[in-house]
PDB file of C-alpha atoms in Angstrom:
ATOM      1  CA  MET A 100     173.036 128.981 132.074  1.00  0.00           C
ATOM      2  CA  LYS A 101     171.022 129.163 128.063  1.00  0.00           C
ATOM      3  CA  ILE A 102     168.284 126.872 128.178  1.00  0.00           C
ATOM      4  CA  ASP A 103     168.453 125.342 124.958  1.00  0.00           C
ATOM      5  CA  PHE A 104     164.073 124.919 124.360  1.00  0.00           C
ATOM      6  CA  ASP A 105     164.247 123.463 120.833  1.00  0.00           C
ATOM      7  CA  GLY A 106     166.315 121.153 121.113  1.00  0.00           C
ATOM      8  CA  ILE A 107     163.808 119.964 125.299  1.00  0.00           C
ATOM      9  CA  GLN A 108     161.107 121.118 122.878  1.00  0.00           C
ATOM     10  CA  ALA A 109     162.740 117.932 119.461  1.00  0.00           C
ATOM     11  CA  PHE A 110     163.255 115.385 122.749  1.00  0.00           C
ATOM     12  CA  VAL A 111     159.326 115.431 124.275  1.00  0.00           C
ATOM     13  CA  ALA A 112     158.401 115.358 120.980  1.00  0.00           C
ATOM     14  CA  ILE A 113     160.745 112.208 119.928  1.00  0.00           C
ATOM     15  CA  ALA A 114     159.634 110.132 122.850  1.00  0.00           C
ATOM     16  CA  GLU A 115     156.153 110.929 122.712  1.00  0.00           C
ATOM     17  CA  LEU A 116     155.889 109.769 118.850  1.00  0.00           C
ATOM     18  CA  GLY A 117     157.881 107.084 118.600  1.00  0.00           C
ATOM     19  CA  GLY A 118     160.565 108.490 115.873  1.00  0.00           C
ATOM     20  CA  PHE A 119     161.916 110.863 114.331  1.00  0.00           C
ATOM     21  CA  SER A 120     159.929 111.153 111.094  1.00  0.00           C
ATOM     22  CA  LYS A 121     156.503 111.539 113.017  1.00  0.00           C
ATOM     23  CA  ALA A 122     158.364 114.905 115.805  1.00  0.00           C
ATOM     24  CA  ALA A 123     159.983 116.439 112.860  1.00  0.00           C
ATOM     25  CA  GLU A 124     157.132 116.016 110.833  1.00  0.00           C
ATOM     26  CA  SER A 125     154.762 117.342 114.106  1.00  0.00           C
ATOM     27  CA  LEU A 126     157.265 119.737 114.176  1.00  0.00           C
ATOM     28  CA  HIS A 127     157.904 121.152 110.568  1.00  0.00           C
ATOM     29  CA  LEU A 128     161.003 119.980 110.668  1.00  0.00           C
ATOM     30  CA  THR A 129     163.667 118.293 108.076  1.00  0.00           C
ATOM     31  CA  GLN A 130     164.967 115.092 110.364  1.00  0.00           C
ATOM     32  CA  THR A 131     167.946 116.357 109.490  1.00  0.00           C
ATOM     33  CA  ALA A 132     167.388 119.941 111.638  1.00  0.00           C
ATOM     34  CA  LEU A 133     165.731 117.251 113.970  1.00  0.00           C
ATOM     35  CA  THR A 134     168.235 115.495 114.283  1.00  0.00           C
ATOM     36  CA  ARG A 135     170.536 118.793 115.098  1.00  0.00           C
ATOM     37  CA  ARG A 136     168.704 120.310 117.781  1.00  0.00           C
ATOM     38  CA  ILE A 137     169.270 116.472 119.467  1.00  0.00           C
ATOM     39  CA  GLN A 138     172.339 116.693 119.101  1.00  0.00           C
ATOM     40  CA  LYS A 139     173.145 120.001 120.327  1.00  0.00           C
ATOM     41  CA  LEU A 140     171.303 119.635 123.751  1.00  0.00           C
ATOM     42  CA  GLU A 141     173.599 116.060 124.335  1.00  0.00           C
ATOM     43  CA  SER A 142     176.334 117.666 124.058  1.00  0.00           C
ATOM     44  CA  TYR A 143     174.893 120.897 126.228  1.00  0.00           C
ATOM     45  CA  LEU A 144     174.196 118.589 128.965  1.00  0.00           C
ATOM     46  CA  GLY A 145     177.593 116.106 128.377  1.00  0.00           C
ATOM     47  CA  LEU A 146     175.070 112.986 128.374  1.00  0.00           C
ATOM     48  CA  LYS A 147     172.879 110.390 126.447  1.00  0.00           C
ATOM     49  CA  LEU A 148     169.291 110.800 126.378  1.00  0.00           C
ATOM     50  CA  LEU A 149     168.246 108.525 123.131  1.00  0.00           C
ATOM     51  CA  ASP A 150     169.852 105.949 121.666  1.00  0.00           C
ATOM     52  CA  ARG A 151     169.045 105.368 118.224  1.00  0.00           C
ATOM     53  CA  THR A 152     169.624 103.070 115.412  1.00  0.00           C
ATOM     54  CA  THR A 153     168.445 102.671 111.395  1.00  0.00           C
ATOM     55  CA  ARG A 154     166.035 100.687 113.261  1.00  0.00           C
ATOM     56  CA  TYR A 155     164.563 101.706 116.104  1.00  0.00           C
ATOM     57  CA  VAL A 156     165.084 105.181 118.676  1.00  0.00           C
ATOM     58  CA  GLU A 157     164.456 104.360 122.277  1.00  0.00           C
ATOM     59  CA  LEU A 158     165.298 106.496 125.824  1.00  0.00           C
ATOM     60  CA  THR A 159     168.411 105.836 127.946  1.00  0.00           C
ATOM     61  CA  ALA A 160     167.677 105.648 131.925  1.00  0.00           C
ATOM     62  CA  VAL A 161     169.101 109.285 131.894  1.00  0.00           C
ATOM     63  CA  GLY A 162     166.147 109.873 129.184  1.00  0.00           C
ATOM     64  CA  ARG A 163     163.399 108.319 131.127  1.00  0.00           C
ATOM     65  CA  GLU A 164     163.971 110.616 134.376  1.00  0.00           C
ATOM     66  CA  PHE A 165     164.417 113.287 132.236  1.00  0.00           C
ATOM     67  CA  LEU A 166     161.569 112.807 130.476  1.00  0.00           C
ATOM     68  CA  PRO A 167     158.402 113.860 132.366  1.00  0.00           C
ATOM     69  CA  GLN A 168     160.458 117.163 133.290  1.00  0.00           C
ATOM     70  CA  ALA A 169     161.102 118.112 129.382  1.00  0.00           C
ATOM     71  CA  ARG A 170     158.197 117.402 129.334  1.00  0.00           C
ATOM     72  CA  ALA A 171     156.390 119.923 131.688  1.00  0.00           C
ATOM     73  CA  MET A 172     158.460 122.435 131.327  1.00  0.00           C
ATOM     74  CA  VAL A 173     157.339 122.806 126.936  1.00  0.00           C
ATOM     75  CA  LEU A 174     153.959 122.035 128.695  1.00  0.00           C
ATOM     76  CA  GLU A 175     154.698 125.127 130.407  1.00  0.00           C
ATOM     77  CA  VAL A 176     156.199 127.460 128.102  1.00  0.00           C
ATOM     78  CA  THR A 177     153.375 126.646 125.564  1.00  0.00           C
ATOM     79  CA  ARG A 178     150.819 127.864 127.237  1.00  0.00           C
ATOM     80  CA  SER A 179     152.581 131.126 128.810  1.00  0.00           C
ATOM     81  CA  ILE A 180     152.766 132.028 124.889  1.00  0.00           C
ATOM     82  CA  GLU A 181     149.548 131.212 123.839  1.00  0.00           C
ATOM     83  CA  GLY A 182     148.188 133.376 126.715  1.00  0.00           C
ATOM     84  CA  LEU A 183     150.381 136.204 125.211  1.00  0.00           C
ATOM     85  CA  LYS A 184     149.066 135.380 121.637  1.00  0.00           C
ATOM     86  CA  ASP A 185     145.949 135.536 123.478  1.00  0.00           C
ATOM     87  CA  MET A 186     146.266 138.000 125.031  1.00  0.00           C
ATOM     88  CA  SER A 187     147.593 140.257 122.217  1.00  0.00           C
ATOM     89  CA  ARG A 188     144.432 138.825 119.908  1.00  0.00           C
ATOM     90  CA  HIS A 189     141.403 140.009 121.891  1.00  0.00           C
ATOM     91  CA  SER A 190     143.672 142.584 124.090  1.00  0.00           C
ATOM     92  CA  HIS A 191     142.632 140.758 127.312  1.00  0.00           C
ATOM     93  CA  GLY A 192     145.023 141.980 130.953  1.00  0.00           C
ATOM     94  CA  SER A 193     144.686 144.762 133.234  1.00  0.00           C
ATOM     95  CA  PHE A 194     146.509 148.207 133.498  1.00  0.00           C
ATOM     96  CA  SER A 195     146.614 151.034 135.781  1.00  0.00           C
ATOM     97  CA  LEU A 196     144.445 154.692 134.461  1.00  0.00           C
ATOM     98  CA  ALA A 197     145.350 158.039 136.197  1.00  0.00           C
ATOM     99  CA  CYS A 198     142.868 160.494 136.810  1.00  0.00           C
ATOM    100  CA  VAL A 199     142.060 163.243 137.499  1.00  0.00           C
ATOM    101  CA  PRO A 200     138.763 163.042 140.373  1.00  0.00           C
ATOM    102  CA  THR A 201     136.344 165.312 138.241  1.00  0.00           C
ATOM    103  CA  MET A 202     136.679 162.639 135.943  1.00  0.00           C
ATOM    104  CA  ALA A 203     137.056 159.457 138.017  1.00  0.00           C
ATOM    105  CA  ALA A 204     133.471 160.145 139.429  1.00  0.00           C
ATOM    106  CA  HIS A 205     130.841 161.528 136.853  1.00  0.00           C
ATOM    107  CA  ILE A 206     131.958 161.345 133.583  1.00  0.00           C
ATOM    108  CA  LEU A 207     134.358 158.135 132.975  1.00  0.00           C
ATOM    109  CA  PRO A 208     132.514 155.407 135.209  1.00  0.00           C
ATOM    110  CA  GLU A 209     129.865 155.940 131.809  1.00  0.00           C
ATOM    111  CA  PHE A 210     133.048 155.503 129.444  1.00  0.00           C
ATOM    112  CA  ILE A 211     134.524 152.455 131.319  1.00  0.00           C
ATOM    113  CA  SER A 212     131.499 150.774 131.122  1.00  0.00           C
ATOM    114  CA  LYS A 213     131.257 150.780 127.458  1.00  0.00           C
ATOM    115  CA  TYR A 214     134.588 149.269 127.948  1.00  0.00           C
ATOM    116  CA  ALA A 215     133.734 146.620 129.714  1.00  0.00           C
ATOM    117  CA  GLU A 216     131.364 145.646 127.490  1.00  0.00           C
ATOM    118  CA  ALA A 217     133.712 145.633 124.760  1.00  0.00           C
ATOM    119  CA  CYS A 218     136.623 144.144 126.371  1.00  0.00           C
ATOM    120  CA  PRO A 219     134.601 141.321 129.038  1.00  0.00           C
ATOM    121  CA  GLY A 220     137.200 140.265 132.610  1.00  0.00           C
ATOM    122  CA  ASN A 221     139.763 142.926 131.778  1.00  0.00           C
ATOM    123  CA  ARG A 222     140.609 144.653 134.797  1.00  0.00           C
ATOM    124  CA  ILE A 223     141.159 148.658 135.726  1.00  0.00           C
ATOM    125  CA  ARG A 224     143.250 150.112 138.231  1.00  0.00           C
ATOM    126  CA  LEU A 225     142.843 153.732 139.104  1.00  0.00           C
ATOM    127  CA  LEU A 226     144.284 155.675 140.435  1.00  0.00           C
ATOM    128  CA  ASP A 227     143.016 159.471 141.661  1.00  0.00           C
ATOM    129  CA  GLY A 228     144.690 162.543 141.996  1.00  0.00           C
ATOM    130  CA  THR A 229     146.021 166.112 140.735  1.00  0.00           C
ATOM    131  CA  SER A 230     146.965 166.750 136.566  1.00  0.00           C
ATOM    132  CA  TYR A 231     150.340 166.947 138.990  1.00  0.00           C
ATOM    133  CA  GLU A 232     149.783 163.354 140.518  1.00  0.00           C
ATOM    134  CA  VAL A 233     148.688 162.047 137.151  1.00  0.00           C
ATOM    135  CA  ARG A 234     151.166 163.178 135.130  1.00  0.00           C
ATOM    136  CA  ASN A 235     153.902 161.781 137.556  1.00  0.00           C
ATOM    137  CA  ALA A 236     151.886 157.865 138.050  1.00  0.00           C
ATOM    138  CA  VAL A 237     152.706 158.539 134.642  1.00  0.00           C
ATOM    139  CA  LEU A 238     156.289 159.444 134.129  1.00  0.00           C
ATOM    140  CA  ASN A 239     156.668 156.881 137.428  1.00  0.00           C
ATOM    141  CA  ASN A 240     155.786 153.790 135.072  1.00  0.00           C
ATOM    142  CA  PHE A 241     152.952 153.498 137.816  1.00  0.00           C
ATOM    143  CA  ALA A 242     150.141 154.367 135.078  1.00  0.00           C
ATOM    144  CA  GLU A 243     150.213 153.230 131.020  1.00  0.00           C
ATOM    145  CA  LEU A 244     147.528 156.191 131.052  1.00  0.00           C
ATOM    146  CA  GLY A 245     146.644 159.094 132.415  1.00  0.00           C
ATOM    147  CA  ILE A 246     143.518 161.564 132.012  1.00  0.00           C
ATOM    148  CA  CYS A 247     144.190 164.721 133.461  1.00  0.00           C
ATOM    149  CA  ILE A 248     144.479 169.025 132.532  1.00  0.00           C
ATOM    150  CA  GLN A 249     146.955 169.654 130.274  1.00  0.00           C
ATOM    151  CA  GLY A 250     149.569 171.758 131.356  1.00  0.00           C
ATOM    152  CA  GLU A 251     152.979 172.243 130.788  1.00  0.00           C
ATOM    153  CA  HIS A 252     155.228 170.431 128.619  1.00  0.00           C
ATOM    154  CA  ASN A 253     156.791 167.277 129.313  1.00  0.00           C
ATOM    155  CA  ALA A 254     158.826 166.114 126.139  1.00  0.00           C
ATOM    156  CA  GLU A 255     158.452 162.156 127.875  1.00  0.00           C
ATOM    157  CA  LEU A 256     154.556 162.550 127.225  1.00  0.00           C
ATOM    158  CA  ALA A 257     152.610 162.692 124.710  1.00  0.00           C
ATOM    159  CA  GLU A 258     149.508 164.653 125.192  1.00  0.00           C
ATOM    160  CA  ILE A 259     145.643 163.393 122.635  1.00  0.00           C
ATOM    161  CA  PRO A 260     143.003 166.500 123.942  1.00  0.00           C
ATOM    162  CA  LEU A 261     139.778 165.172 124.561  1.00  0.00           C
ATOM    163  CA  PHE A 262     137.335 167.529 124.926  1.00  0.00           C
ATOM    164  CA  ASP A 263     137.190 171.512 126.125  1.00  0.00           C
ATOM    165  CA  ASP A 264     136.517 171.802 129.962  1.00  0.00           C
ATOM    166  CA  ARG A 265     134.195 174.689 130.209  1.00  0.00           C
ATOM    167  CA  LEU A 266     133.699 176.567 132.859  1.00  0.00           C
ATOM    168  CA  MET A 267     130.246 176.565 134.603  1.00  0.00           C
ATOM    169  CA  PHE A 268     128.810 178.843 138.466  1.00  0.00           C
ATOM    170  CA  PHE A 269     127.111 176.517 140.634  1.00  0.00           C
ATOM    171  CA  CYS A 270     124.261 177.634 142.889  1.00  0.00           C
ATOM    172  CA  ARG A 271     121.392 176.545 144.518  1.00  0.00           C
ATOM    173  CA  ASP A 272     117.503 177.135 142.647  1.00  0.00           C
ATOM    174  CA  SER A 273     116.537 178.997 145.372  1.00  0.00           C
ATOM    175  CA  HIS A 274     119.815 181.949 144.604  1.00  0.00           C
ATOM    176  CA  PRO A 275     118.952 185.284 142.983  1.00  0.00           C
ATOM    177  CA  PHE A 276     121.423 183.909 139.960  1.00  0.00           C
ATOM    178  CA  SER A 277     118.994 180.071 139.582  1.00  0.00           C
ATOM    179  CA  ARG A 278     116.837 181.387 136.598  1.00  0.00           C
ATOM    180  CA  LYS A 279     119.446 183.424 134.533  1.00  0.00           C
ATOM    181  CA  GLU A 280     120.390 182.294 131.085  1.00  0.00           C
ATOM    182  CA  SER A 281     124.783 182.579 132.043  1.00  0.00           C
ATOM    183  CA  VAL A 282     126.787 184.545 135.058  1.00  0.00           C
ATOM    184  CA  THR A 283     129.324 186.806 133.586  1.00  0.00           C
ATOM    185  CA  TRP A 284     132.191 187.316 135.979  1.00  0.00           C
ATOM    186  CA  ALA A 285     130.987 190.895 137.430  1.00  0.00           C
ATOM    187  CA  ASP A 286     127.510 189.618 138.932  1.00  0.00           C
ATOM    188  CA  MET A 287     129.514 187.412 141.066  1.00  0.00           C
ATOM    189  CA  SER A 288     130.101 188.240 144.663  1.00  0.00           C
ATOM    190  CA  GLN A 289     133.158 187.724 146.388  1.00  0.00           C
ATOM    191  CA  ALA A 290     131.164 187.413 149.841  1.00  0.00           C
ATOM    192  CA  ASP A 291     129.286 183.942 149.394  1.00  0.00           C
ATOM    193  CA  LEU A 292     132.233 182.596 146.275  1.00  0.00           C
ATOM    194  CA  ILE A 293     133.311 179.275 146.898  1.00  0.00           C
ATOM    195  CA  VAL A 294     136.616 178.871 145.081  1.00  0.00           C
ATOM    196  CA  VAL A 295     138.740 175.227 144.690  1.00  0.00           C
ATOM    197  CA  SER A 296     142.409 175.893 145.192  1.00  0.00           C
ATOM    198  CA  ASN A 297     144.896 177.565 143.489  1.00  0.00           C
ATOM    199  CA  MET A 298     147.447 174.001 143.749  1.00  0.00           C
ATOM    200  CA  THR A 299     144.793 173.203 141.738  1.00  0.00           C
ATOM    201  CA  ALA A 300     144.980 172.708 137.778  1.00  0.00           C
ATOM    202  CA  THR A 301     141.372 174.131 137.698  1.00  0.00           C
ATOM    203  CA  ARG A 302     142.081 177.603 139.864  1.00  0.00           C
ATOM    204  CA  VAL A 303     145.862 177.786 137.747  1.00  0.00           C
ATOM    205  CA  VAL A 304     143.294 178.062 134.448  1.00  0.00           C
ATOM    206  CA  MET A 305     140.976 179.685 135.542  1.00  0.00           C
ATOM    207  CA  ASP A 306     143.001 182.607 136.841  1.00  0.00           C
ATOM    208  CA  TYR A 307     145.170 182.931 134.256  1.00  0.00           C
ATOM    209  CA  GLN A 308     142.863 183.322 132.006  1.00  0.00           C
ATOM    210  CA  LEU A 309     140.815 185.883 133.923  1.00  0.00           C
ATOM    211  CA  ALA A 310     144.464 187.947 134.671  1.00  0.00           C
ATOM    212  CA  LYS A 311     144.551 188.552 130.779  1.00  0.00           C
ATOM    213  CA  LYS A 312     140.800 189.773 131.226  1.00  0.00           C
ATOM    214  CA  GLY A 313     141.884 192.531 133.992  1.00  0.00           C
ATOM    215  CA  ILE A 314     139.920 190.333 136.054  1.00  0.00           C
ATOM    216  CA  ARG A 315     140.959 189.066 139.708  1.00  0.00           C
ATOM    217  CA  LEU A 316     138.455 186.871 141.632  1.00  0.00           C
ATOM    218  CA  SER A 317     138.847 185.066 145.446  1.00  0.00           C
ATOM    219  CA  GLY A 318     136.017 183.800 147.303  1.00  0.00           C
ATOM    220  CA  ALA A 319     134.130 183.280 151.052  1.00  0.00           C
ATOM    221  CA  TYR A 320     135.338 179.571 151.116  1.00  0.00           C
ATOM    222  CA  GLU A 321     138.762 177.948 149.145  1.00  0.00           C
ATOM    223  CA  VAL A 322     138.741 174.274 148.714  1.00  0.00           C
ATOM    224  CA  GLN A 323     140.867 171.713 147.564  1.00  0.00           C
ATOM    225  CA  HIS A 324     137.853 168.762 146.140  1.00  0.00           C
ATOM    226  CA  HIS A 325     135.415 169.940 143.495  1.00  0.00           C
ATOM    227  CA  ALA A 326     133.235 167.520 145.320  1.00  0.00           C
ATOM    228  CA  THR A 327     134.056 169.592 148.844  1.00  0.00           C
ATOM    229  CA  ALA A 328     132.595 172.612 146.635  1.00  0.00           C
ATOM    230  CA  ILE A 329     129.176 171.381 145.109  1.00  0.00           C
ATOM    231  CA  SER A 330     129.011 169.497 148.799  1.00  0.00           C
ATOM    232  CA  LEU A 331     129.087 173.004 150.590  1.00  0.00           C
ATOM    233  CA  VAL A 332     127.087 174.319 146.956  1.00  0.00           C
ATOM    234  CA  ALA A 333     123.639 171.862 147.862  1.00  0.00           C
ATOM    235  CA  ALA A 334     123.605 172.729 151.227  1.00  0.00           C
ATOM    236  CA  GLY A 335     123.123 176.125 150.769  1.00  0.00           C
ATOM    237  CA  VAL A 336     126.569 177.735 152.150  1.00  0.00           C
ATOM    238  CA  GLY A 337     127.635 179.590 148.725  1.00  0.00           C
ATOM    239  CA  CYS A 338     128.176 179.196 145.271  1.00  0.00           C
ATOM    240  CA  ALA A 339     131.183 177.573 143.341  1.00  0.00           C
ATOM    241  CA  ILE A 340     132.776 177.746 139.812  1.00  0.00           C
ATOM    242  CA  LEU A 341     133.679 174.563 138.416  1.00  0.00           C
ATOM    243  CA  PRO A 342     134.266 172.516 135.539  1.00  0.00           C
ATOM    244  CA  ALA A 343     131.591 170.960 133.778  1.00  0.00           C
ATOM    245  CA  SER A 344     132.403 167.138 133.815  1.00  0.00           C
ATOM    246  CA  THR A 345     131.591 168.185 137.927  1.00  0.00           C
ATOM    247  CA  LEU A 346     127.964 168.032 137.955  1.00  0.00           C
ATOM    248  CA  GLU A 347     125.765 167.813 135.165  1.00  0.00           C
ATOM    249  CA  GLU A 348     122.059 169.708 134.970  1.00  0.00           C
ATOM    250  CA  GLY A 349     118.911 167.135 137.744  1.00  0.00           C
ATOM    251  CA  ASP A 350     122.519 164.898 138.698  1.00  0.00           C
ATOM    252  CA  ARG A 351     122.369 166.870 142.522  1.00  0.00           C
ATOM    253  CA  GLN A 352     118.799 167.901 143.319  1.00  0.00           C
ATOM    254  CA  GLY A 353     118.259 171.317 144.264  1.00  0.00           C
ATOM    255  CA  VAL A 354     121.996 172.192 142.296  1.00  0.00           C
ATOM    256  CA  ARG A 355     121.783 174.652 138.973  1.00  0.00           C
ATOM    257  CA  ARG A 356     125.019 174.547 136.966  1.00  0.00           C
ATOM    258  CA  ILE A 357     125.063 177.671 135.018  1.00  0.00           C
ATOM    259  CA  PRO A 358     126.843 178.631 131.617  1.00  0.00           C
ATOM    260  CA  LEU A 359     129.741 182.016 133.181  1.00  0.00           C
ATOM    261  CA  VAL A 360     130.508 184.118 129.902  1.00  0.00           C
ATOM    262  CA  GLY A 361     132.296 187.384 129.805  1.00  0.00           C
ATOM    263  CA  PRO A 362     135.165 185.663 129.125  1.00  0.00           C
ATOM    264  CA  VAL A 363     133.820 181.794 128.281  1.00  0.00           C
ATOM    265  CA  VAL A 364     136.791 180.532 130.171  1.00  0.00           C
ATOM    266  CA  LYS A 365     137.782 175.663 129.562  1.00  0.00           C
ATOM    267  CA  ARG A 366     140.048 174.156 131.054  1.00  0.00           C
ATOM    268  CA  LYS A 367     141.580 171.596 128.096  1.00  0.00           C
ATOM    269  CA  VAL A 368     140.990 167.545 128.904  1.00  0.00           C
ATOM    270  CA  VAL A 369     144.125 165.313 127.825  1.00  0.00           C
ATOM    271  CA  LEU A 370     144.397 161.216 127.664  1.00  0.00           C
ATOM    272  CA  THR A 371     148.551 160.966 128.171  1.00  0.00           C
ATOM    273  CA  ARG A 372     150.806 158.639 127.813  1.00  0.00           C
ATOM    274  CA  ARG A 373     154.457 157.780 127.005  1.00  0.00           C
ATOM    275  CA  LYS A 374     155.899 158.081 123.793  1.00  0.00           C
ATOM    276  CA  LYS A 375     158.670 155.659 124.799  1.00  0.00           C
ATOM    277  CA  SER A 376     156.708 153.188 126.100  1.00  0.00           C
ATOM    278  CA  SER A 377     154.168 150.087 124.477  1.00  0.00           C
ATOM    279  CA  LEU A 378     151.151 149.996 125.703  1.00  0.00           C
ATOM    280  CA  SER A 379     149.511 147.386 127.383  1.00  0.00           C
ATOM    281  CA  PRO A 380     147.144 145.158 124.248  1.00  0.00           C
ATOM    282  CA  ALA A 381     144.298 146.120 127.239  1.00  0.00           C
ATOM    283  CA  ALA A 382     145.392 149.654 127.875  1.00  0.00           C
ATOM    284  CA  SER A 383     145.595 149.195 123.726  1.00  0.00           C
ATOM    285  CA  ALA A 384     142.385 148.937 123.478  1.00  0.00           C
ATOM    286  CA  PHE A 385     140.846 151.154 126.591  1.00  0.00           C
ATOM    287  CA  PHE A 386     143.132 153.778 124.258  1.00  0.00           C
ATOM    288  CA  ASP A 387     141.779 153.468 120.608  1.00  0.00           C
ATOM    289  CA  LEU A 388     138.614 153.071 122.369  1.00  0.00           C
ATOM    290  CA  LEU A 389     138.377 156.960 124.128  1.00  0.00           C
ATOM    291  CA  LYS A 390     139.589 158.075 120.793  1.00  0.00           C
ATOM    292  CA  GLY A 391     137.550 156.998 118.764  1.00  0.00           C
ATOM    293  CA  SER A 392     134.122 157.696 121.024  1.00  0.00           C
ATOM    294  CA  PRO A 393     134.979 160.828 122.707  1.00  0.00           C
ATOM    295  CA  LEU A 394     134.269 161.640 126.158  1.00  0.00           C
ATOM    296  CA  LYS A 395     132.034 164.607 126.264  1.00  0.00           C
ATOM    297  CA  VAL A 396     129.945 166.833 128.629  1.00  0.00           C
TER     298      VAL A 396
END
């Protein structure tokens, strides 16, 4: 069923303003155009809503009965349209953001605080997961935006580089290397090394970059999450190789973060979205803000 909103709006305006002249003026129409709208509505309904002569206009019995419902319809649509326009003008609303845990736990909260200042009242639903899960969330419209590690090219996704996340050596301040300015890959003992699973993007990047230099690395401990590795380091179990974004120097008492060299290995953090999908105003504001003030480690 096709709803003739223009006709209903014209009917309500005539009923409330008491005539065609004032109603036409309020709707920015000619009286002829207004008359056509009423005629079209009455023709569609098969009912007379108005009795009119050259001297007066009054509602029919059916028109009087229909007026409260028509008024409510016009008010509801008007409010909805104004709400959408306000959303567009002020970037109001909510959106879902998928993100790898290292960003969600350490770097992203500070940026979200800036977004909250710029767009007060907006809500973000944060989905944290692996880079693979982040891409899938964006591809399947569970999230409008994703922050993950650059991976295999996908024709449906656009990826905007955010920053290079360097791999670092993490150890207790009692470790023999804790006073070093830098550590080489060759320096490390496999005996107390904590590594992340080879299913993570960090491990894939690390293994690939080291393989090009003929370096193969394994450890005594393997974990699924960067946070677990840091907890083991803090407990004195061993040392770990993790992205710089995992933890800032001084954030965890007793834990040192030391640059790794020979070679320097970095993973590229990207902002991803579907190429053919329009962003909501709230997500668009986040997207623009992130590109304008990049995340840093």
